[in-house]
Short mmCIF file of C-alpha atoms and ligand atoms in Angstrom, two decimals:
data_model
loop_
_atom_site.label_atom_id
_atom_site.label_comp_id
_atom_site.label_asym_id
_atom_site.label_seq_id
_atom_site.Cartn_x
_atom_site.Cartn_y
_atom_site.Cartn_z
CA MET A 240 57.53 123.22 107.16
CA PRO A 241 53.76 122.72 106.98
CA ARG A 242 52.62 119.50 108.63
CA GLU A 243 49.47 117.47 109.12
CA MET A 244 48.09 118.17 112.56
CA ALA A 245 45.19 117.11 114.74
CA TYR A 246 43.17 118.34 117.67
CA PHE A 247 43.08 115.18 119.76
CA GLN A 248 42.13 114.65 123.41
CA GLY A 249 42.06 118.37 124.04
CA LYS A 250 45.36 119.35 122.42
CA ILE A 251 46.72 120.31 119.03
CA VAL A 252 49.38 117.73 118.16
CA PRO A 253 51.24 116.47 115.07
CA LEU A 254 48.99 113.94 113.32
CA GLU A 255 51.26 110.99 114.12
CA GLU A 256 50.62 111.54 117.84
CA ALA A 257 46.83 111.24 117.45
CA LYS A 258 46.31 107.53 118.06
CA ILE A 259 43.33 105.53 119.31
CA SER A 260 43.21 102.04 120.82
CA VAL A 261 42.10 99.04 118.75
CA LYS A 262 39.38 98.52 121.40
CA THR A 263 37.82 101.93 120.72
CA HIS A 264 34.06 101.45 120.28
CA ALA A 265 33.99 103.60 117.14
CA PHE A 266 36.64 101.41 115.55
CA LEU A 267 34.86 98.20 116.55
CA TYR A 268 31.35 99.26 115.47
CA GLY A 269 31.57 102.39 113.32
CA THR A 270 29.86 104.40 116.06
CA ALA A 271 31.06 107.80 114.99
CA CYS A 272 29.94 110.63 112.79
CA PHE A 273 32.09 113.01 110.83
CA GLU A 274 32.35 116.00 108.55
CA GLY A 275 34.50 116.82 105.57
CA ILE A 276 35.34 120.50 105.25
CA ARG A 277 37.46 122.10 102.59
CA GLY A 278 39.89 124.93 103.03
CA ASN A 279 40.56 126.62 99.68
CA TRP A 280 43.87 128.42 99.25
CA ASN A 281 43.85 131.89 97.73
CA GLU A 282 47.42 132.75 96.76
CA ASP A 283 46.79 136.50 96.23
CA GLN A 284 45.18 136.91 99.63
CA GLY A 285 47.52 134.50 101.47
CA VAL A 286 44.43 132.94 103.03
CA VAL A 287 42.91 129.48 103.27
CA HIS A 288 39.15 130.03 103.03
CA LEU A 289 37.26 127.50 105.15
CA PHE A 290 33.98 126.88 103.36
CA ARG A 291 30.76 127.07 105.39
CA ILE A 292 32.50 125.66 108.45
CA ARG A 293 29.64 126.61 110.76
CA GLU A 294 27.10 124.70 108.67
CA HIS A 295 29.38 121.67 108.79
CA TYR A 296 29.53 121.81 112.58
CA GLU A 297 25.78 122.30 112.77
CA ARG A 298 25.35 119.14 110.69
CA LEU A 299 27.86 117.31 112.90
CA ARG A 300 25.72 118.30 115.88
CA ARG A 301 22.61 116.88 114.18
CA SER A 302 24.43 113.63 113.29
CA SER A 303 25.72 113.43 116.87
CA LYS A 304 22.22 113.84 118.22
CA ILE A 305 21.05 110.83 116.21
CA LEU A 306 23.99 108.79 117.51
CA LYS A 307 23.65 110.03 121.11
CA ILE A 308 27.10 111.57 121.03
CA GLY A 309 27.61 114.66 123.16
CA LEU A 310 29.65 117.52 121.73
CA ALA A 311 31.26 119.35 124.64
CA LEU A 312 32.36 122.35 122.56
CA SER A 313 30.01 125.01 121.18
CA ASP A 314 29.79 125.75 117.44
CA ASP A 315 31.87 128.90 118.01
CA GLU A 316 34.53 126.94 119.86
CA LEU A 317 34.61 124.26 117.16
CA CYS A 318 34.99 126.88 114.41
CA ASP A 319 37.73 128.75 116.30
CA LEU A 320 39.59 125.58 117.14
CA THR A 321 39.49 124.37 113.55
CA THR A 322 40.70 127.71 112.21
CA LYS A 323 43.56 127.64 114.69
CA LEU A 324 44.43 124.07 113.65
CA VAL A 325 44.59 125.02 109.96
CA GLU A 326 46.73 128.07 110.77
CA GLN A 327 49.03 125.97 112.90
CA ALA A 328 49.40 123.28 110.20
CA GLY A 329 50.62 125.98 107.83
CA PHE A 330 49.62 124.56 104.43
CA THR A 331 49.60 127.09 101.59
CA GLU A 332 47.48 124.86 99.34
CA ASP A 333 43.97 123.38 99.43
CA VAL A 334 43.28 121.37 102.56
CA TYR A 335 40.71 118.90 103.79
CA ILE A 336 39.52 118.96 107.38
CA ARG A 337 38.02 115.87 109.00
CA PRO A 338 36.19 116.40 112.32
CA ILE A 339 34.97 113.20 113.99
CA ALA A 340 32.66 112.82 116.99
CA TYR A 341 33.08 109.26 118.19
CA LYS A 342 32.37 106.71 120.88
CA SER A 343 35.79 106.69 122.46
CA GLN A 344 35.29 104.15 125.23
CA GLU A 345 37.07 100.80 124.98
CA GLU A 346 34.00 98.64 125.13
CA ILE A 347 32.57 95.49 123.56
CA GLY A 348 28.91 95.44 122.50
CA PRO A 349 27.06 97.57 119.95
CA ARG A 350 24.89 100.26 121.50
CA LEU A 351 24.72 104.03 121.66
CA HIS A 352 23.82 104.74 125.26
CA ASP A 353 26.15 104.91 128.26
CA ILE A 354 29.39 105.03 126.29
CA GLU A 355 31.93 107.83 126.62
CA ASP A 356 32.51 109.93 123.55
CA ASP A 357 35.10 112.38 122.32
CA PHE A 358 35.80 114.74 119.44
CA LEU A 359 38.83 115.05 117.21
CA VAL A 360 39.68 116.90 114.01
CA PHE A 361 42.63 116.70 111.66
CA VAL A 362 43.83 118.62 108.63
CA MET A 363 45.71 117.43 105.54
CA PRO A 364 46.48 118.75 102.04
CA PHE A 365 43.88 117.74 99.46
CA GLY A 366 43.56 118.32 95.72
CA ASN A 367 40.82 117.21 93.34
CA TYR A 368 38.79 114.14 94.27
CA LEU A 369 36.92 113.72 90.98
CA ASP A 370 37.84 115.42 87.71
CA PRO A 371 35.71 118.60 87.56
CA ASP A 372 37.09 119.53 84.12
CA ALA A 373 36.54 116.26 82.26
CA GLY A 374 33.40 115.19 84.15
CA ILE A 375 32.70 111.63 85.24
CA ARG A 376 31.15 108.43 83.91
CA CYS A 377 28.68 106.80 86.28
CA MET A 378 26.78 103.55 86.67
CA THR A 379 23.68 102.98 88.72
CA SER A 380 24.79 100.73 91.51
CA THR A 381 23.39 97.29 92.23
CA TRP A 382 23.78 98.26 95.89
CA ARG A 383 20.73 100.02 97.32
CA ARG A 384 21.16 103.21 99.31
CA VAL A 385 20.59 102.27 102.91
CA ASP A 386 17.14 103.38 104.06
CA ASP A 387 16.41 105.75 106.95
CA LEU A 388 14.77 102.72 108.55
CA GLY A 389 18.19 101.03 108.69
CA ILE A 390 20.90 103.67 109.04
CA PRO A 391 19.82 107.29 108.52
CA ALA A 392 21.68 108.73 105.52
CA ARG A 393 21.08 112.29 106.76
CA ALA A 394 23.45 111.54 109.61
CA LYS A 395 27.02 111.39 108.37
CA VAL A 396 27.73 108.15 110.22
CA ASN A 397 31.13 106.51 109.73
CA GLY A 398 29.70 102.98 109.58
CA LEU A 399 27.23 104.04 106.87
CA TYR A 400 30.13 104.52 104.48
CA ILE A 401 30.34 100.76 103.91
CA ASN A 402 27.27 101.33 101.73
CA SER A 403 29.17 103.99 99.78
CA ALA A 404 32.34 101.91 99.60
CA LEU A 405 30.50 98.88 98.16
CA ALA A 406 28.94 101.08 95.48
CA LYS A 407 32.15 103.00 94.66
CA THR A 408 34.26 99.86 94.32
CA GLU A 409 31.65 98.16 92.15
CA ALA A 410 31.58 101.22 89.88
CA GLN A 411 35.35 101.58 89.61
CA GLU A 412 35.96 97.87 89.11
CA ASN A 413 33.48 98.04 86.24
CA GLY A 414 35.39 100.89 84.62
CA PHE A 415 33.24 103.82 85.80
CA ASP A 416 34.29 106.79 87.93
CA GLU A 417 31.41 106.91 90.37
CA ALA A 418 28.23 105.12 91.44
CA ILE A 419 24.70 106.48 91.53
CA MET A 420 22.73 104.69 94.22
CA LEU A 421 19.00 104.05 94.06
CA ASP A 422 17.03 103.54 97.22
CA ASP A 423 14.90 100.48 97.82
CA ARG A 424 11.93 102.09 96.05
CA GLY A 425 14.13 102.50 92.97
CA HIS A 426 14.47 106.26 93.32
CA VAL A 427 17.77 107.98 92.67
CA SER A 428 19.38 108.94 95.97
CA GLU A 429 23.01 110.01 95.63
CA GLY A 430 26.59 109.13 94.76
CA SER A 431 29.00 107.45 97.17
CA GLY A 432 30.01 110.87 98.49
CA GLU A 433 28.00 113.35 96.43
CA ASN A 434 24.50 114.69 95.94
CA ILE A 435 23.05 114.63 92.44
CA PHE A 436 21.24 117.17 90.29
CA LEU A 437 19.57 116.90 86.88
CA VAL A 438 18.84 119.74 84.50
CA ARG A 439 15.61 119.42 82.53
CA ASP A 440 14.04 122.22 80.53
CA GLY A 441 16.22 124.81 82.25
CA LYS A 442 15.25 123.73 85.79
CA LEU A 443 17.27 121.90 88.40
CA ILE A 444 15.83 118.69 89.80
CA THR A 445 17.28 116.93 92.83
CA PRO A 446 16.07 114.20 95.20
CA ALA A 447 14.21 115.38 98.29
CA PRO A 448 15.81 114.97 101.76
CA SER A 449 13.42 112.05 102.39
CA ASP A 450 14.99 110.08 99.49
CA ASN A 451 17.75 108.80 101.78
CA VAL A 452 20.36 111.43 101.02
CA LEU A 453 22.82 113.42 103.05
CA GLU A 454 21.61 117.00 103.30
CA GLY A 455 24.61 118.40 101.43
CA ILE A 456 26.15 121.78 102.08
CA THR A 457 27.47 122.06 98.51
CA HIS A 458 23.98 121.07 97.38
CA ASP A 459 22.49 123.92 99.40
CA SER A 460 25.10 126.35 98.04
CA ILE A 461 24.32 125.36 94.44
CA ILE A 462 20.58 125.83 94.98
CA GLN A 463 21.31 129.35 96.29
CA LEU A 464 23.74 130.22 93.48
CA ALA A 465 21.34 128.91 90.81
CA LYS A 466 18.50 131.00 92.21
CA ASP A 467 20.36 134.21 93.02
CA GLU A 468 22.80 134.34 90.11
CA LEU A 469 21.02 132.55 87.28
CA GLY A 470 17.34 132.85 88.30
CA ILE A 471 17.04 129.05 88.11
CA GLU A 472 14.64 127.26 90.44
CA THR A 473 15.34 123.85 91.96
CA VAL A 474 12.59 121.26 92.27
CA GLU A 475 13.12 118.68 95.01
CA ARG A 476 11.32 115.46 94.12
CA SER A 477 11.89 111.77 93.54
CA ILE A 478 13.80 110.83 90.38
CA ASP A 479 13.51 107.53 88.51
CA ARG A 480 16.55 105.77 87.10
CA SER A 481 15.36 106.26 83.50
CA GLU A 482 15.12 110.00 84.07
CA LEU A 483 18.91 110.03 84.41
CA TYR A 484 19.14 108.84 80.80
CA ILE A 485 17.04 111.59 79.30
CA ALA A 486 18.22 114.57 81.36
CA ASP A 487 19.71 117.55 79.51
CA GLU A 488 22.50 117.75 82.07
CA CYS A 489 23.50 115.95 85.24
CA PHE A 490 26.06 116.87 87.87
CA MET A 491 27.19 115.87 91.32
CA THR A 492 28.06 118.10 94.25
CA GLY A 493 30.08 117.55 97.38
CA THR A 494 32.84 118.98 99.51
CA ALA A 495 35.39 116.62 97.97
CA ALA A 496 33.77 116.47 94.51
CA HIS A 497 33.02 120.22 94.18
CA VAL A 498 30.63 120.50 91.18
CA THR A 499 31.37 117.77 88.64
CA ALA A 500 29.46 116.98 85.47
CA VAL A 501 28.15 113.46 84.96
CA THR A 502 28.82 112.92 81.27
CA GLU A 503 27.54 109.37 81.00
CA VAL A 504 25.18 107.10 82.94
CA ASP A 505 25.04 103.35 82.24
CA ARG A 506 26.79 103.87 78.87
CA ARG A 507 24.30 106.49 77.72
CA ALA A 508 25.63 110.01 77.11
CA VAL A 509 23.98 112.68 79.26
CA GLY A 510 22.94 115.50 76.91
CA GLU A 511 25.85 116.06 74.53
CA GLY A 512 28.15 113.99 76.73
CA GLY A 513 30.25 116.86 78.11
CA THR A 514 29.80 119.52 80.79
CA GLY A 515 26.49 121.22 79.96
CA PRO A 516 26.03 125.02 79.89
CA ILE A 517 24.15 125.34 83.19
CA THR A 518 26.59 122.99 84.96
CA LYS A 519 29.47 125.07 83.60
CA GLN A 520 28.02 128.33 84.88
CA LEU A 521 27.31 126.85 88.30
CA GLN A 522 30.81 125.40 88.46
CA GLN A 523 32.33 128.83 87.79
CA LEU A 524 30.11 130.58 90.33
CA TYR A 525 30.88 127.94 92.93
CA PHE A 526 34.66 127.97 92.38
CA ASP A 527 34.74 131.77 92.63
CA ALA A 528 32.67 131.70 95.81
CA ILE A 529 34.73 129.04 97.62
CA ARG A 530 38.06 130.67 96.78
CA GLY A 531 37.07 134.14 97.99
CA LYS A 532 36.73 135.63 94.51
CA ASN A 533 33.14 136.77 94.89
CA GLU A 534 32.56 139.28 97.71
CA LYS A 535 28.84 138.56 97.66
CA TYR A 536 29.44 135.15 99.22
CA ALA A 537 32.10 136.22 101.72
CA ALA A 538 29.80 135.19 104.57
CA TRP A 539 30.32 131.55 103.52
CA LEU A 540 34.03 131.81 104.24
CA THR A 541 36.17 131.79 107.35
CA PRO A 542 39.75 132.94 106.71
CA ALA A 543 42.69 131.00 108.12
CA ARG A 544 46.15 132.52 107.76
CA PRO A 545 48.74 129.73 107.66
CA LYS A 546 51.63 130.21 110.08
CA LYS A 547 55.11 130.02 108.57
CA GLU A 548 56.68 128.43 111.62
CA GLN A 549 55.10 125.27 112.96
CA ALA A 550 55.36 124.43 116.60
CA ALA A 551 57.33 121.31 115.62
CA GLY A 552 56.12 118.48 117.81
CA GLN A 553 55.34 120.91 120.60
CA ARG A 554 52.03 120.51 122.36
CA VAL A 555 49.77 123.53 121.99
CA ASN A 556 46.72 123.91 124.16
CA ALA A 557 43.70 124.72 122.03
N1 PMP B 739 26.30 112.56 100.07
C1 PMP B 739 27.21 111.84 100.70
C2 PMP B 739 26.95 110.39 100.94
C3 PMP B 739 28.43 112.41 101.11
O1 PMP B 739 29.35 111.68 101.74
C4 PMP B 739 28.66 113.78 100.83
C5 PMP B 739 29.96 114.42 101.23
N2 PMP B 739 29.90 114.98 102.50
C6 PMP B 739 27.65 114.51 100.16
C7 PMP B 739 26.49 113.87 99.80
C8 PMP B 739 27.83 115.97 99.86
O2 PMP B 739 27.71 116.72 101.04
P1 PMP B 739 28.52 118.07 101.22
O3 PMP B 739 28.21 118.91 100.04
O4 PMP B 739 27.98 118.66 102.47
O5 PMP B 739 29.95 117.71 101.29
#
């Protein structure tokens, strides 16, 4: 039977054995950074394709640098270990992988220096996060995206996600699917867990990295697909709130969210109010690429072949 598993304190173990103390610094202060990686199941090939896993670990290394967390393993070791974990877990469906580099010491007092750190990663089954077929209705949040001067959004810091959670809950409790956060200059930054694109006059427009956004890997993939497959250029620049209302199309991108059309912002239909033609094409290109259906983008994928027999409860050295 497939099971959720973790690499924890140097070993691959069933998820229920991966436990931290309540005094763990990362739990007390949010002093951790993480990644979200998808593994996309291809039934015909019998393979879970891990999407751009190396780029995720490179970003984890950059986040860790900002938080003064040391990563003992190399990128190669992290990729190999994660592939092995997914194979060992044995899921023959889409999975989500959550690596976390965290301040593991049991210690009171917020700081980043002189605190022991550790790395863990776990894998679990994961379906759709948003509805990529229907698209989503968004509101601009009353919560401002935290500025680089406060907590850097380009680092995927666990504690930073309070900002996202405030915005997401406000949006959902007001009957919307997702929030669009503005930064404190009033520029559009991103969703609670997604980057944002507009389509205007056949071009893609997206906030620049300096507009307090996470430098998204799906975002980067979409820019490449738009250029190489559709000949569409992307302009990175600041976007005003009102520009959301008059865009031809709008969509969000993210590991969990994939490519999802924004059909409405603040009760104003975006374009015709459905998934626009460019969004639709990009969605198709992206889904084919992540599931191993387009050879041209095979370099983005790392295959994991799920094992039929799990080492039930048995400790396996990574
Ligand atoms: N912004 C935020 C705040 C996120 O949490 C995510 C999800 N990781 C993204 C953007 C999209 O990044 P990626 O495409 O690398 O998943």
